[in-house]
Coordinates of C-alpha atoms and ligand atoms in Angstrom, one line a residue:
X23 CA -16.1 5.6 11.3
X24 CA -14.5 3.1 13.2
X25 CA -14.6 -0.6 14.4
X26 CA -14.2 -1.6 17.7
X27 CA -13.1 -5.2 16.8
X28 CA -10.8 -3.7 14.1
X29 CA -7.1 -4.2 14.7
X30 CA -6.4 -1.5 12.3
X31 CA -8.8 0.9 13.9
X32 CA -7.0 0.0 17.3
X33 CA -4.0 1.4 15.5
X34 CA -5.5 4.2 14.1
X35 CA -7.0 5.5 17.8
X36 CA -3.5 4.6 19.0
X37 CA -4.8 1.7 21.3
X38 CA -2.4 -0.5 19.8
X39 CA 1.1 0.8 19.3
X40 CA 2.7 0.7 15.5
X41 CA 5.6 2.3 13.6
X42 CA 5.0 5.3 12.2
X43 CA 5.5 6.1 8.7
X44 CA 3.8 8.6 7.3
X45 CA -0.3 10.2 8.5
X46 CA -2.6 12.7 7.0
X47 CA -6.0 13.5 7.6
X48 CA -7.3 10.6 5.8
X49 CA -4.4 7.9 6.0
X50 CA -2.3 6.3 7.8
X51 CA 1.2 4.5 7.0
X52 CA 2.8 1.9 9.1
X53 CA 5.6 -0.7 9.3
X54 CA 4.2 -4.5 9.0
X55 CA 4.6 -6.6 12.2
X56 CA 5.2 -9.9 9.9
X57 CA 7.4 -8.3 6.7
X58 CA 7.9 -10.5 4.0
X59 CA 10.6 -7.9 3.0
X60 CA 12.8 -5.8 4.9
X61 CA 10.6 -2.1 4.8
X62 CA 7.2 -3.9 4.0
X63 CA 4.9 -1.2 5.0
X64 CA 1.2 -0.8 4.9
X65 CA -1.2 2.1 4.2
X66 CA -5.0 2.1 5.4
X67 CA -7.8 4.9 5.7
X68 CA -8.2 6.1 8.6
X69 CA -11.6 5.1 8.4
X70 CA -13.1 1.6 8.6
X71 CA -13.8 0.0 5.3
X72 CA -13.4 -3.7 4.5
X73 CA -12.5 -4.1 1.4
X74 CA -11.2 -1.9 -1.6
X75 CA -14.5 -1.6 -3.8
X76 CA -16.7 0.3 -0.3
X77 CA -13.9 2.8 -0.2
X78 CA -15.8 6.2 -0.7
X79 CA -13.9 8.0 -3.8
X80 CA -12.7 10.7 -0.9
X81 CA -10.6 7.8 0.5
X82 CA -9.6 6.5 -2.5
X83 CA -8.3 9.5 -3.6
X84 CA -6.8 10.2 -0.5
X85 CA -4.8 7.4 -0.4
X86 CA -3.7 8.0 -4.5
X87 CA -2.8 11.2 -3.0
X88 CA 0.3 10.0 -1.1
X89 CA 1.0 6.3 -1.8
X90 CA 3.4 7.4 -4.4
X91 CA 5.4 9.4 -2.0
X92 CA 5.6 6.6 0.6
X93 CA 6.1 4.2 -1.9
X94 CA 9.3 6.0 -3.1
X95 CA 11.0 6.7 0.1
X96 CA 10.4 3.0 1.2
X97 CA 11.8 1.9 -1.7
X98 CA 14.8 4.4 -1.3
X99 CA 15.2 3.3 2.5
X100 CA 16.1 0.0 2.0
X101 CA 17.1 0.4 -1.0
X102 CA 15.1 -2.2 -3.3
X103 CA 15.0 -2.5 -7.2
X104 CA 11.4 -2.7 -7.3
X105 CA 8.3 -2.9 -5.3
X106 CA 5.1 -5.1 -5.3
X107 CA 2.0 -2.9 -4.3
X108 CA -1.0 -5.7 -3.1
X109 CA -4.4 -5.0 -2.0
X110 CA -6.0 -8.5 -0.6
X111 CA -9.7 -8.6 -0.9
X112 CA -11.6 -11.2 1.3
X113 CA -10.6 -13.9 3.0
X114 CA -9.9 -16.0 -0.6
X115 CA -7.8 -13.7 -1.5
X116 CA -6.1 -14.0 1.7
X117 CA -7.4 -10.6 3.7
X118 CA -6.5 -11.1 7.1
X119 CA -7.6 -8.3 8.5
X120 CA -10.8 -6.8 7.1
X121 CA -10.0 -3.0 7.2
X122 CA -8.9 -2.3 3.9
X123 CA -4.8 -1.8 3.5
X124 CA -2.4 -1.8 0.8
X125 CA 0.8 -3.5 1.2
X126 CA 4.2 -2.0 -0.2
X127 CA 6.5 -4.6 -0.5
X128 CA 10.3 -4.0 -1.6
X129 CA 11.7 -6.4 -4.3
X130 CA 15.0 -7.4 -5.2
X131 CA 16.2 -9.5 -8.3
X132 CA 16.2 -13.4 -7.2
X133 CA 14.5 -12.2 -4.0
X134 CA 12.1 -15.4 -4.0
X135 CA 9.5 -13.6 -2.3
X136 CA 6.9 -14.5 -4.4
X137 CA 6.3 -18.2 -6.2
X138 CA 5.4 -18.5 -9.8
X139 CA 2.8 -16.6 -11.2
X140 CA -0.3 -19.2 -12.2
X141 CA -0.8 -17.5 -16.0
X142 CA -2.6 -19.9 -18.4
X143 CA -4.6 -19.3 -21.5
X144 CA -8.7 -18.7 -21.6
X145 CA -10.3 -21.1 -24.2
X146 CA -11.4 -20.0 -27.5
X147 CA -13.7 -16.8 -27.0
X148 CA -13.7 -17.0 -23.4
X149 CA -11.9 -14.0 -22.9
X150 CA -14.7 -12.3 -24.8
X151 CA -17.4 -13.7 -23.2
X152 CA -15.8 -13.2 -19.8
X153 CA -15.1 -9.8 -21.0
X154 CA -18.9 -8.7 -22.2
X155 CA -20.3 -10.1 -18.7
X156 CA -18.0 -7.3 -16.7
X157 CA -18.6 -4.7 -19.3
X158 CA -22.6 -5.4 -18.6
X159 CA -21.6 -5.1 -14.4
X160 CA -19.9 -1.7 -14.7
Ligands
AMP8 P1 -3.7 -9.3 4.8 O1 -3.4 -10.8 4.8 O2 -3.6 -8.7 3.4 O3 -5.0 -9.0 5.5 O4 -2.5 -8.6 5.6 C1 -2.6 -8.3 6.9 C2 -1.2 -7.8 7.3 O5 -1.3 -7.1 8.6 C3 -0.2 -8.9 7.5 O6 0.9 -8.7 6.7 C4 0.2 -8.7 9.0 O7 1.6 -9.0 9.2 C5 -0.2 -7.3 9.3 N1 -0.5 -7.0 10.7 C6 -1.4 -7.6 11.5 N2 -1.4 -7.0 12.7 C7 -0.5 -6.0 12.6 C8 -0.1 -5.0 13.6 N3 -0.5 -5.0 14.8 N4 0.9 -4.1 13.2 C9 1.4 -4.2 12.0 N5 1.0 -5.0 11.0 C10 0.1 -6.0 11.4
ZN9 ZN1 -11.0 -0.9 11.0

């Protein structure tokens, strides 16, 4: 399955040209055209789905299969400390492009590359109410 107004797809058929990391039957790794660190690298199914949740359990699996392996020889190619791993889900969330793609992104200590992370506390039972409505979705 594929999208003709897909960028990602457009990689994917090889209409659009990208670095090549790493491909399987089911995924597909590549080197980000805007890094926000040095080896920032993404990996996407090979077959269109927008967002993380309409991923068939084949794909997701797939791509479990060999993120870790990626993950680690990124990280050992430019030698980072840590890595982020970010899956943006619709356009609030800041998804850009609509084909569904996971982000590895290197860290270093002091590396600045994120802000500060917004944490605050829920109100009194909040949490469990919160908590009771998602356990009713699932
Ligand atoms: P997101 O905001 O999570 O949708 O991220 C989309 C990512 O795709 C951004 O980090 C872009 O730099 C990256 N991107 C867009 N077009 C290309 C392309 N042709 N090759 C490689 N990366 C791309
Ligand atoms: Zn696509």
């Amino acid at each position: 399955m594929s999208n003709s107004d897909c960028i990602f797809c457009s990689i994917v058929a090889g209409n659009i040209p990208c670095i090549r990391i790493f491909e399987d039957e089911v995924v597909l790794a590549f080197m980000d055209i805007g890094p926000i660190s040095d080896g920032h690298t993404l990996v996407i199914p090979k077959a269109h789905f927008g967002r993380l949740h309409e991923c068939s359990t084949e794909v997701l699996a797939g791509i479990s299969n060999c993120i870790g392996r990626i993950v680690q020889a990124v990280v050992e190619a430019v030698d980072a400390e840590a890595y982020n791993i970010l899956c943006n889900n619709g356009a609030a969330a800041g998804q850009l492009v609509e084909h569904v793609h996971f982000h590895i992104i290197p860290r270093n200590s002091g590396d600045g590359v994120f802000g500060r992370w917004p944490a605050y506390k829920y109100q009194e039972g909040q949490a469990e109410e919160i908590g009771a409505r998602i356990r009713e979705k699932i």
